[in-house]
Amino acid sequence: MLPKPRSPKTASASAEPVAAAVTAPPAKTKPKRKVAKTPAARARRDMKPAEVREFLLDLARAWPDARTELVYTTPFSLLVAVVLSAQATDASVNRVTPALFAAAPTPAAMVALGEEAVAQLIRTIGLWRSKAHNVVELSRQLLTEHDGTVPSTREALEKLAGVGRKTANVVLSVAFEKPTVPVDTHVFRLANRSGLGRGRTVEAVEKALERRIPEDMKQESHHWMILQGRYVCKARKPECWRCAAQTPCLYPDKTPLPAPPRRPSTTA
């Protein structure tokens, strides 16, 4: 007897249906956003000696009457003003020092005035509590260790309360006309951007500038650099279009002259 032919298998009700192969549409790719180029923080190389001199001569012509913007009359009042200017503008310091120096023009008078009274006179500037303490303490140190006079060496100045390397260099340069190069935030930025003296730290920039700036320009150059950094080579965006030292400056991302503002349409 011949076997019955097998019937084709049918899928059971509980079996998963086989999905038909469907080609998915290609995913839409978002257009790449244009990322603004980040300006370089500093020049790609250091200036050559001839470029250093040309750069500084341009700054000298731009700032012929450059001097510290702090108001002072004696080495002591300069020292106090520079200590107060830490993390504060010169303008804010100049608003409080007339009353302070009228009340305490000497170290002895400052100690007699006392920390609380000094604090009340300078309370509109940043860190006024700690600065009041430092001003009175350094005045006491001047009386006990220096016969009431401001010392003329960096080592002695840096032992005073509230006096760091930059403050000491400013006093040495301005009060005693010594060829030091104080490096504040403006000088640090300018030196790195331009290639005048690059460095990762304030002390590295200071050493580079002291090594590279010609001796005959060293004493005055820090005034030129401070004013240039404060008013032209600004932190957010340097105003390169009005810089007097554009040619020797090695900053690779110079800011162009801004476009003039559009005039409003006069049509009805």
PDB file of C-alpha atoms in Angstrom:
ATOM      1  CA  MET A   1       0.000   0.000   0.000  1.00  0.00           C
ATOM      2  CA  LEU A   2       1.432   3.299  -1.021  1.00  0.00           C
ATOM      3  CA  PRO A   3       1.949   5.926   1.747  1.00  0.00           C
ATOM      4  CA  LYS A   4      -0.285   8.985   1.691  1.00  0.00           C
ATOM      5  CA  PRO A   5       1.460  12.094   0.505  1.00  0.00           C
ATOM      6  CA  ARG A   6       2.248  14.553   3.316  1.00  0.00           C
ATOM      7  CA  SER A   7       0.273  17.770   3.385  1.00  0.00           C
ATOM      8  CA  PRO A   8       2.296  20.979   3.693  1.00  0.00           C
ATOM      9  CA  LYS A   9       2.783  22.261   7.252  1.00  0.00           C
ATOM     10  CA  THR A  10       0.722  25.197   8.330  1.00  0.00           C
ATOM     11  CA  ALA A  11       1.741  27.679  10.959  1.00  0.00           C
ATOM     12  CA  SER A  12       0.033  27.244  14.310  1.00  0.00           C
ATOM     13  CA  ALA A  13      -2.066  29.984  15.809  1.00  0.00           C
ATOM     14  CA  SER A  14       0.447  30.518  18.593  1.00  0.00           C
ATOM     15  CA  ALA A  15       3.441  30.960  16.284  1.00  0.00           C
ATOM     16  CA  GLU A  16       4.912  34.439  15.838  1.00  0.00           C
ATOM     17  CA  PRO A  17       4.174  35.840  12.421  1.00  0.00           C
ATOM     18  CA  VAL A  18       7.241  36.378  10.263  1.00  0.00           C
ATOM     19  CA  ALA A  19       7.588  40.037   9.482  1.00  0.00           C
ATOM     20  CA  ALA A  20       8.301  40.982   5.956  1.00  0.00           C
ATOM     21  CA  ALA A  21      11.711  42.493   5.390  1.00  0.00           C
ATOM     22  CA  VAL A  22      11.206  46.220   5.196  1.00  0.00           C
ATOM     23  CA  THR A  23      14.003  48.593   4.269  1.00  0.00           C
ATOM     24  CA  ALA A  24      13.995  51.462   6.755  1.00  0.00           C
ATOM     25  CA  PRO A  25      14.374  54.955   5.289  1.00  0.00           C
ATOM     26  CA  PRO A  26      17.805  56.465   5.851  1.00  0.00           C
ATOM     27  CA  ALA A  27      18.013  58.476   9.077  1.00  0.00           C
ATOM     28  CA  LYS A  28      18.092  62.187   8.560  1.00  0.00           C
ATOM     29  CA  THR A  29      21.466  63.591   9.530  1.00  0.00           C
ATOM     30  CA  LYS A  30      21.514  66.979  11.166  1.00  0.00           C
ATOM     31  CA  PRO A  31      23.727  69.502   9.446  1.00  0.00           C
ATOM     32  CA  LYS A  32      26.929  70.073  11.349  1.00  0.00           C
ATOM     33  CA  ARG A  33      26.955  73.261  13.355  1.00  0.00           C
ATOM     34  CA  LYS A  34      29.702  75.654  12.518  1.00  0.00           C
ATOM     35  CA  VAL A  35      31.877  76.055  15.579  1.00  0.00           C
ATOM     36  CA  ALA A  36      33.448  79.457  15.969  1.00  0.00           C
ATOM     37  CA  LYS A  37      37.196  79.399  15.964  1.00  0.00           C
ATOM     38  CA  THR A  38      38.574  80.022  19.425  1.00  0.00           C
ATOM     39  CA  PRO A  39      41.120  82.841  19.335  1.00  0.00           C
ATOM     40  CA  ALA A  40      44.626  81.883  20.328  1.00  0.00           C
ATOM     41  CA  ALA A  41      45.578  82.781  23.873  1.00  0.00           C
ATOM     42  CA  ARG A  42      49.108  83.689  22.905  1.00  0.00           C
ATOM     43  CA  ALA A  43      51.559  84.147  20.071  1.00  0.00           C
ATOM     44  CA  ARG A  44      53.092  81.080  18.458  1.00  0.00           C
ATOM     45  CA  ARG A  45      56.643  82.265  19.124  1.00  0.00           C
ATOM     46  CA  ASP A  46      58.605  84.841  21.073  1.00  0.00           C
ATOM     47  CA  MET A  47      59.561  88.121  19.491  1.00  0.00           C
ATOM     48  CA  LYS A  48      63.087  88.571  18.242  1.00  0.00           C
ATOM     49  CA  PRO A  49      65.157  91.331  19.918  1.00  0.00           C
ATOM     50  CA  ALA A  50      64.511  93.792  17.091  1.00  0.00           C
ATOM     51  CA  GLU A  51      60.776  93.097  17.294  1.00  0.00           C
ATOM     52  CA  VAL A  52      60.797  93.628  21.079  1.00  0.00           C
ATOM     53  CA  ARG A  53      62.377  97.059  20.701  1.00  0.00           C
ATOM     54  CA  GLU A  54      60.031  98.048  17.856  1.00  0.00           C
ATOM     55  CA  PHE A  55      56.989  96.901  19.851  1.00  0.00           C
ATOM     56  CA  LEU A  56      58.005  98.878  22.947  1.00  0.00           C
ATOM     57  CA  LEU A  57      58.874 101.988  20.931  1.00  0.00           C
ATOM     58  CA  ASP A  58      55.389 101.858  19.419  1.00  0.00           C
ATOM     59  CA  LEU A  59      53.881 101.622  22.912  1.00  0.00           C
ATOM     60  CA  ALA A  60      56.062 104.501  24.116  1.00  0.00           C
ATOM     61  CA  ARG A  61      54.712 106.686  21.323  1.00  0.00           C
ATOM     62  CA  ALA A  62      51.153 105.604  22.130  1.00  0.00           C
ATOM     63  CA  TRP A  63      51.551 106.350  25.864  1.00  0.00           C
ATOM     64  CA  PRO A  64      54.080 109.220  26.107  1.00  0.00           C
ATOM     65  CA  ASP A  65      52.936 110.311  29.574  1.00  0.00           C
ATOM     66  CA  ALA A  66      52.446 106.841  31.038  1.00  0.00           C
ATOM     67  CA  ARG A  67      52.583 106.552  34.811  1.00  0.00           C
ATOM     68  CA  THR A  68      50.722 104.713  37.529  1.00  0.00           C
ATOM     69  CA  GLU A  69      47.067 105.710  37.784  1.00  0.00           C
ATOM     70  CA  LEU A  70      47.111 105.313  41.571  1.00  0.00           C
ATOM     71  CA  VAL A  71      47.175 108.618  43.435  1.00  0.00           C
ATOM     72  CA  TYR A  72      50.011 108.858  45.984  1.00  0.00           C
ATOM     73  CA  THR A  73      52.430 111.392  47.459  1.00  0.00           C
ATOM     74  CA  THR A  74      55.017 109.318  49.369  1.00  0.00           C
ATOM     75  CA  PRO A  75      56.502 105.815  49.164  1.00  0.00           C
ATOM     76  CA  PHE A  76      54.259 104.874  52.102  1.00  0.00           C
ATOM     77  CA  SER A  77      51.050 106.090  50.437  1.00  0.00           C
ATOM     78  CA  LEU A  78      52.104 104.321  47.218  1.00  0.00           C
ATOM     79  CA  LEU A  79      52.705 101.080  49.123  1.00  0.00           C
ATOM     80  CA  VAL A  80      49.293 101.262  50.793  1.00  0.00           C
ATOM     81  CA  ALA A  81      47.542 102.144  47.527  1.00  0.00           C
ATOM     82  CA  VAL A  82      49.107  99.204  45.691  1.00  0.00           C
ATOM     83  CA  VAL A  83      48.138  96.814  48.505  1.00  0.00           C
ATOM     84  CA  LEU A  84      44.557  98.106  48.305  1.00  0.00           C
ATOM     85  CA  SER A  85      44.496  97.704  44.506  1.00  0.00           C
ATOM     86  CA  ALA A  86      44.713  93.898  44.612  1.00  0.00           C
ATOM     87  CA  GLN A  87      41.561  92.578  42.883  1.00  0.00           C
ATOM     88  CA  ALA A  88      40.238  96.129  42.674  1.00  0.00           C
ATOM     89  CA  THR A  89      40.452  98.871  40.078  1.00  0.00           C
ATOM     90  CA  ASP A  90      42.771 101.831  40.477  1.00  0.00           C
ATOM     91  CA  ALA A  91      39.751 104.124  40.173  1.00  0.00           C
ATOM     92  CA  SER A  92      38.008 102.450  43.126  1.00  0.00           C
ATOM     93  CA  VAL A  93      41.181 102.766  45.221  1.00  0.00           C
ATOM     94  CA  ASN A  94      41.572 106.437  44.314  1.00  0.00           C
ATOM     95  CA  ARG A  95      38.069 107.085  45.631  1.00  0.00           C
ATOM     96  CA  VAL A  96      38.927 105.894  49.154  1.00  0.00           C
ATOM     97  CA  THR A  97      42.575 106.884  49.644  1.00  0.00           C
ATOM     98  CA  PRO A  98      42.118 110.689  49.982  1.00  0.00           C
ATOM     99  CA  ALA A  99      40.116 110.263  53.198  1.00  0.00           C
ATOM    100  CA  LEU A 100      42.382 107.432  54.384  1.00  0.00           C
ATOM    101  CA  PHE A 101      45.618 109.384  53.880  1.00  0.00           C
ATOM    102  CA  ALA A 102      44.102 112.539  55.367  1.00  0.00           C
ATOM    103  CA  ALA A 103      43.408 110.544  58.531  1.00  0.00           C
ATOM    104  CA  ALA A 104      46.662 108.521  58.453  1.00  0.00           C
ATOM    105  CA  PRO A 105      49.475 109.902  56.286  1.00  0.00           C
ATOM    106  CA  THR A 106      52.242 107.971  58.096  1.00  0.00           C
ATOM    107  CA  PRO A 107      52.748 104.432  59.422  1.00  0.00           C
ATOM    108  CA  ALA A 108      52.433 105.698  63.016  1.00  0.00           C
ATOM    109  CA  ALA A 109      49.164 107.454  62.235  1.00  0.00           C
ATOM    110  CA  MET A 110      47.844 104.350  60.464  1.00  0.00           C
ATOM    111  CA  VAL A 111      48.564 102.152  63.497  1.00  0.00           C
ATOM    112  CA  ALA A 112      46.944 104.740  65.778  1.00  0.00           C
ATOM    113  CA  LEU A 113      43.881 104.890  63.509  1.00  0.00           C
ATOM    114  CA  GLY A 114      43.355 101.160  63.963  1.00  0.00           C
ATOM    115  CA  GLU A 115      41.989  98.342  61.868  1.00  0.00           C
ATOM    116  CA  GLU A 116      38.272  99.036  62.393  1.00  0.00           C
ATOM    117  CA  ALA A 117      38.533 102.710  61.408  1.00  0.00           C
ATOM    118  CA  VAL A 118      40.630 101.849  58.353  1.00  0.00           C
ATOM    119  CA  ALA A 119      38.060  99.219  57.360  1.00  0.00           C
ATOM    120  CA  GLN A 120      35.235 101.751  57.459  1.00  0.00           C
ATOM    121  CA  LEU A 121      37.184 104.146  55.233  1.00  0.00           C
ATOM    122  CA  ILE A 122      37.910 101.519  52.549  1.00  0.00           C
ATOM    123  CA  ARG A 123      34.758  99.401  52.718  1.00  0.00           C
ATOM    124  CA  THR A 124      33.704 100.193  49.131  1.00  0.00           C
ATOM    125  CA  ILE A 125      36.600  98.170  47.650  1.00  0.00           C
ATOM    126  CA  GLY A 126      36.843  94.398  47.455  1.00  0.00           C
ATOM    127  CA  LEU A 127      38.305  92.398  50.367  1.00  0.00           C
ATOM    128  CA  TRP A 128      38.218  95.497  52.546  1.00  0.00           C
ATOM    129  CA  ARG A 129      38.350  93.603  55.845  1.00  0.00           C
ATOM    130  CA  SER A 130      41.546  91.702  55.067  1.00  0.00           C
ATOM    131  CA  LYS A 131      43.083  94.746  53.402  1.00  0.00           C
ATOM    132  CA  ALA A 132      42.420  96.879  56.480  1.00  0.00           C
ATOM    133  CA  HIS A 133      44.213  94.280  58.582  1.00  0.00           C
ATOM    134  CA  ASN A 134      47.179  94.187  56.187  1.00  0.00           C
ATOM    135  CA  VAL A 135      47.504  97.974  55.975  1.00  0.00           C
ATOM    136  CA  VAL A 136      47.627  98.364  59.747  1.00  0.00           C
ATOM    137  CA  GLU A 137      49.944  95.377  60.180  1.00  0.00           C
ATOM    138  CA  LEU A 138      52.416  96.485  57.512  1.00  0.00           C
ATOM    139  CA  SER A 139      52.444  99.937  59.110  1.00  0.00           C
ATOM    140  CA  ARG A 140      53.342  98.314  62.437  1.00  0.00           C
ATOM    141  CA  GLN A 141      56.091  96.320  60.716  1.00  0.00           C
ATOM    142  CA  LEU A 142      57.505  99.474  59.135  1.00  0.00           C
ATOM    143  CA  LEU A 143      57.715 101.085  62.584  1.00  0.00           C
ATOM    144  CA  THR A 144      59.299  98.132  64.365  1.00  0.00           C
ATOM    145  CA  GLU A 145      61.574  96.832  61.620  1.00  0.00           C
ATOM    146  CA  HIS A 146      62.386  99.798  59.347  1.00  0.00           C
ATOM    147  CA  ASP A 147      62.174 102.927  61.526  1.00  0.00           C
ATOM    148  CA  GLY A 148      58.939 103.955  59.818  1.00  0.00           C
ATOM    149  CA  THR A 149      60.376 104.030  56.291  1.00  0.00           C
ATOM    150  CA  VAL A 150      59.517 101.897  53.267  1.00  0.00           C
ATOM    151  CA  PRO A 151      62.392  99.503  52.437  1.00  0.00           C
ATOM    152  CA  SER A 152      63.916  99.593  48.963  1.00  0.00           C
ATOM    153  CA  THR A 153      64.611  95.880  48.444  1.00  0.00           C
ATOM    154  CA  ARG A 154      62.263  93.203  47.162  1.00  0.00           C
ATOM    155  CA  GLU A 155      63.148  90.804  49.964  1.00  0.00           C
ATOM    156  CA  ALA A 156      62.250  93.300  52.689  1.00  0.00           C
ATOM    157  CA  LEU A 157      59.075  94.447  50.946  1.00  0.00           C
ATOM    158  CA  GLU A 158      57.780  90.915  50.472  1.00  0.00           C
ATOM    159  CA  LYS A 159      58.009  90.308  54.233  1.00  0.00           C
ATOM    160  CA  LEU A 160      55.393  93.006  54.846  1.00  0.00           C
ATOM    161  CA  ALA A 161      51.743  92.043  55.362  1.00  0.00           C
ATOM    162  CA  GLY A 162      49.782  91.918  52.118  1.00  0.00           C
ATOM    163  CA  VAL A 163      52.822  92.521  49.903  1.00  0.00           C
ATOM    164  CA  GLY A 164      53.532  90.023  47.145  1.00  0.00           C
ATOM    165  CA  ARG A 165      56.024  90.043  44.315  1.00  0.00           C
ATOM    166  CA  LYS A 166      53.964  92.273  42.016  1.00  0.00           C
ATOM    167  CA  THR A 167      53.327  94.874  44.743  1.00  0.00           C
ATOM    168  CA  ALA A 168      57.008  94.883  45.662  1.00  0.00           C
ATOM    169  CA  ASN A 169      58.001  95.379  42.030  1.00  0.00           C
ATOM    170  CA  VAL A 170      55.585  98.296  41.591  1.00  0.00           C
ATOM    171  CA  VAL A 171      56.981 100.063  44.667  1.00  0.00           C
ATOM    172  CA  LEU A 172      60.561  99.439  43.577  1.00  0.00           C
ATOM    173  CA  SER A 173      59.881 100.734  40.074  1.00  0.00           C
ATOM    174  CA  VAL A 174      57.682 103.731  40.871  1.00  0.00           C
ATOM    175  CA  ALA A 175      58.990 104.907  44.251  1.00  0.00           C
ATOM    176  CA  PHE A 176      62.667 103.989  43.849  1.00  0.00           C
ATOM    177  CA  GLU A 177      63.020 103.998  40.021  1.00  0.00           C
ATOM    178  CA  LYS A 178      64.513 100.518  39.943  1.00  0.00           C
ATOM    179  CA  PRO A 179      64.392  98.537  36.672  1.00  0.00           C
ATOM    180  CA  THR A 180      61.824  95.944  37.711  1.00  0.00           C
ATOM    181  CA  VAL A 181      58.959  94.608  35.572  1.00  0.00           C
ATOM    182  CA  PRO A 182      55.750  94.226  37.612  1.00  0.00           C
ATOM    183  CA  VAL A 183      53.401  91.706  36.001  1.00  0.00           C
ATOM    184  CA  ASP A 184      49.696  92.126  36.674  1.00  0.00           C
ATOM    185  CA  THR A 185      46.835  90.539  34.744  1.00  0.00           C
ATOM    186  CA  HIS A 186      47.097  93.141  31.954  1.00  0.00           C
ATOM    187  CA  VAL A 187      50.836  92.707  31.432  1.00  0.00           C
ATOM    188  CA  PHE A 188      50.515  88.907  31.629  1.00  0.00           C
ATOM    189  CA  ARG A 189      47.867  88.909  28.887  1.00  0.00           C
ATOM    190  CA  LEU A 190      49.698  91.404  26.661  1.00  0.00           C
ATOM    191  CA  ALA A 191      53.067  89.636  26.930  1.00  0.00           C
ATOM    192  CA  ASN A 192      51.596  86.257  26.006  1.00  0.00           C
ATOM    193  CA  ARG A 193      49.383  87.502  23.189  1.00  0.00           C
ATOM    194  CA  SER A 194      52.021  89.613  21.520  1.00  0.00           C
ATOM    195  CA  GLY A 195      55.000  87.291  21.973  1.00  0.00           C
ATOM    196  CA  LEU A 196      56.834  89.913  23.999  1.00  0.00           C
ATOM    197  CA  GLY A 197      57.463  87.398  26.769  1.00  0.00           C
ATOM    198  CA  ARG A 198      55.426  84.210  26.896  1.00  0.00           C
ATOM    199  CA  GLY A 199      54.945  82.101  30.008  1.00  0.00           C
ATOM    200  CA  ARG A 200      52.408  79.927  31.807  1.00  0.00           C
ATOM    201  CA  THR A 201      52.788  81.690  35.160  1.00  0.00           C
ATOM    202  CA  VAL A 202      53.194  85.285  36.294  1.00  0.00           C
ATOM    203  CA  GLU A 203      56.714  84.602  37.512  1.00  0.00           C
ATOM    204  CA  ALA A 204      57.665  82.948  34.196  1.00  0.00           C
ATOM    205  CA  VAL A 205      56.412  85.982  32.267  1.00  0.00           C
ATOM    206  CA  GLU A 206      58.231  88.331  34.654  1.00  0.00           C
ATOM    207  CA  LYS A 207      61.508  86.498  34.137  1.00  0.00           C
ATOM    208  CA  ALA A 208      61.005  86.444  30.374  1.00  0.00           C
ATOM    209  CA  LEU A 209      60.331  90.185  30.266  1.00  0.00           C
ATOM    210  CA  GLU A 210      63.279  91.032  32.509  1.00  0.00           C
ATOM    211  CA  ARG A 211      65.493  88.978  30.214  1.00  0.00           C
ATOM    212  CA  ARG A 212      64.123  90.303  26.916  1.00  0.00           C
ATOM    213  CA  ILE A 213      63.309  93.987  27.503  1.00  0.00           C
ATOM    214  CA  PRO A 214      66.298  96.266  26.791  1.00  0.00           C
ATOM    215  CA  GLU A 215      67.811  97.724  29.933  1.00  0.00           C
ATOM    216  CA  ASP A 216      67.201 101.329  28.850  1.00  0.00           C
ATOM    217  CA  MET A 217      63.461 100.638  28.474  1.00  0.00           C
ATOM    218  CA  LYS A 218      62.877  98.416  31.484  1.00  0.00           C
ATOM    219  CA  GLN A 219      61.950 101.008  34.106  1.00  0.00           C
ATOM    220  CA  GLU A 220      59.243 102.723  32.030  1.00  0.00           C
ATOM    221  CA  SER A 221      58.012  99.803  29.938  1.00  0.00           C
ATOM    222  CA  HIS A 222      55.666  98.336  32.529  1.00  0.00           C
ATOM    223  CA  HIS A 223      53.584 101.547  32.500  1.00  0.00           C
ATOM    224  CA  TRP A 224      53.220 101.284  28.715  1.00  0.00           C
ATOM    225  CA  MET A 225      52.265  97.617  28.952  1.00  0.00           C
ATOM    226  CA  ILE A 226      49.734  98.097  31.764  1.00  0.00           C
ATOM    227  CA  LEU A 227      47.910 100.899  29.937  1.00  0.00           C
ATOM    228  CA  GLN A 228      47.996  99.036  26.621  1.00  0.00           C
ATOM    229  CA  GLY A 229      46.613  95.890  28.248  1.00  0.00           C
ATOM    230  CA  ARG A 230      43.976  97.767  30.224  1.00  0.00           C
ATOM    231  CA  TYR A 231      42.598  99.962  27.439  1.00  0.00           C
ATOM    232  CA  VAL A 232      43.491  98.286  24.115  1.00  0.00           C
ATOM    233  CA  CYS A 233      44.578  94.638  24.468  1.00  0.00           C
ATOM    234  CA  LYS A 234      41.487  93.844  26.518  1.00  0.00           C
ATOM    235  CA  ALA A 235      40.664  90.459  28.018  1.00  0.00           C
ATOM    236  CA  ARG A 236      37.419  89.649  26.188  1.00  0.00           C
ATOM    237  CA  LYS A 237      38.404  90.997  22.786  1.00  0.00           C
ATOM    238  CA  PRO A 238      41.577  92.927  21.960  1.00  0.00           C
ATOM    239  CA  GLU A 239      40.935  96.108  19.993  1.00  0.00           C
ATOM    240  CA  CYS A 240      43.697  95.360  17.518  1.00  0.00           C
ATOM    241  CA  TRP A 241      42.405  97.810  14.911  1.00  0.00           C
ATOM    242  CA  ARG A 242      43.507 100.724  17.110  1.00  0.00           C
ATOM    243  CA  CYS A 243      46.722  99.206  18.462  1.00  0.00           C
ATOM    244  CA  ALA A 244      49.838 101.289  17.792  1.00  0.00           C
ATOM    245  CA  ALA A 245      52.019  98.151  17.782  1.00  0.00           C
ATOM    246  CA  GLN A 246      50.123  95.995  15.274  1.00  0.00           C
ATOM    247  CA  THR A 247      53.102  95.389  13.014  1.00  0.00           C
ATOM    248  CA  PRO A 248      55.555  93.804  15.477  1.00  0.00           C
ATOM    249  CA  CYS A 249      52.763  92.090  17.477  1.00  0.00           C
ATOM    250  CA  LEU A 250      52.681  88.339  16.785  1.00  0.00           C
ATOM    251  CA  TYR A 251      49.104  87.687  17.936  1.00  0.00           C
ATOM    252  CA  PRO A 252      47.664  85.429  15.203  1.00  0.00           C
ATOM    253  CA  ASP A 253      43.953  86.294  15.592  1.00  0.00           C
ATOM    254  CA  LYS A 254      43.965  90.073  15.355  1.00  0.00           C
ATOM    255  CA  THR A 255      40.516  91.632  15.743  1.00  0.00           C
ATOM    256  CA  PRO A 256      39.460  93.529  12.602  1.00  0.00           C
ATOM    257  CA  LEU A 257      37.856  96.941  12.565  1.00  0.00           C
ATOM    258  CA  PRO A 258      34.164  96.521  13.492  1.00  0.00           C
ATOM    259  CA  ALA A 259      31.639  97.255  10.772  1.00  0.00           C
ATOM    260  CA  PRO A 260      29.901 100.621  11.146  1.00  0.00           C
ATOM    261  CA  PRO A 261      26.349 100.453  12.537  1.00  0.00           C
ATOM    262  CA  ARG A 262      23.649 100.186   9.911  1.00  0.00           C
ATOM    263  CA  ARG A 263      21.613 103.328   9.357  1.00  0.00           C
ATOM    264  CA  PRO A 264      17.858 102.942   9.809  1.00  0.00           C
ATOM    265  CA  SER A 265      15.891 102.861   6.587  1.00  0.00           C
ATOM    266  CA  THR A 266      14.329 106.179   5.600  1.00  0.00           C
ATOM    267  CA  THR A 267      11.770 104.639   3.254  1.00  0.00           C
ATOM    268  CA  ALA A 268       8.123 104.766   4.291  1.00  0.00           C
TER     269      ALA A 268
END
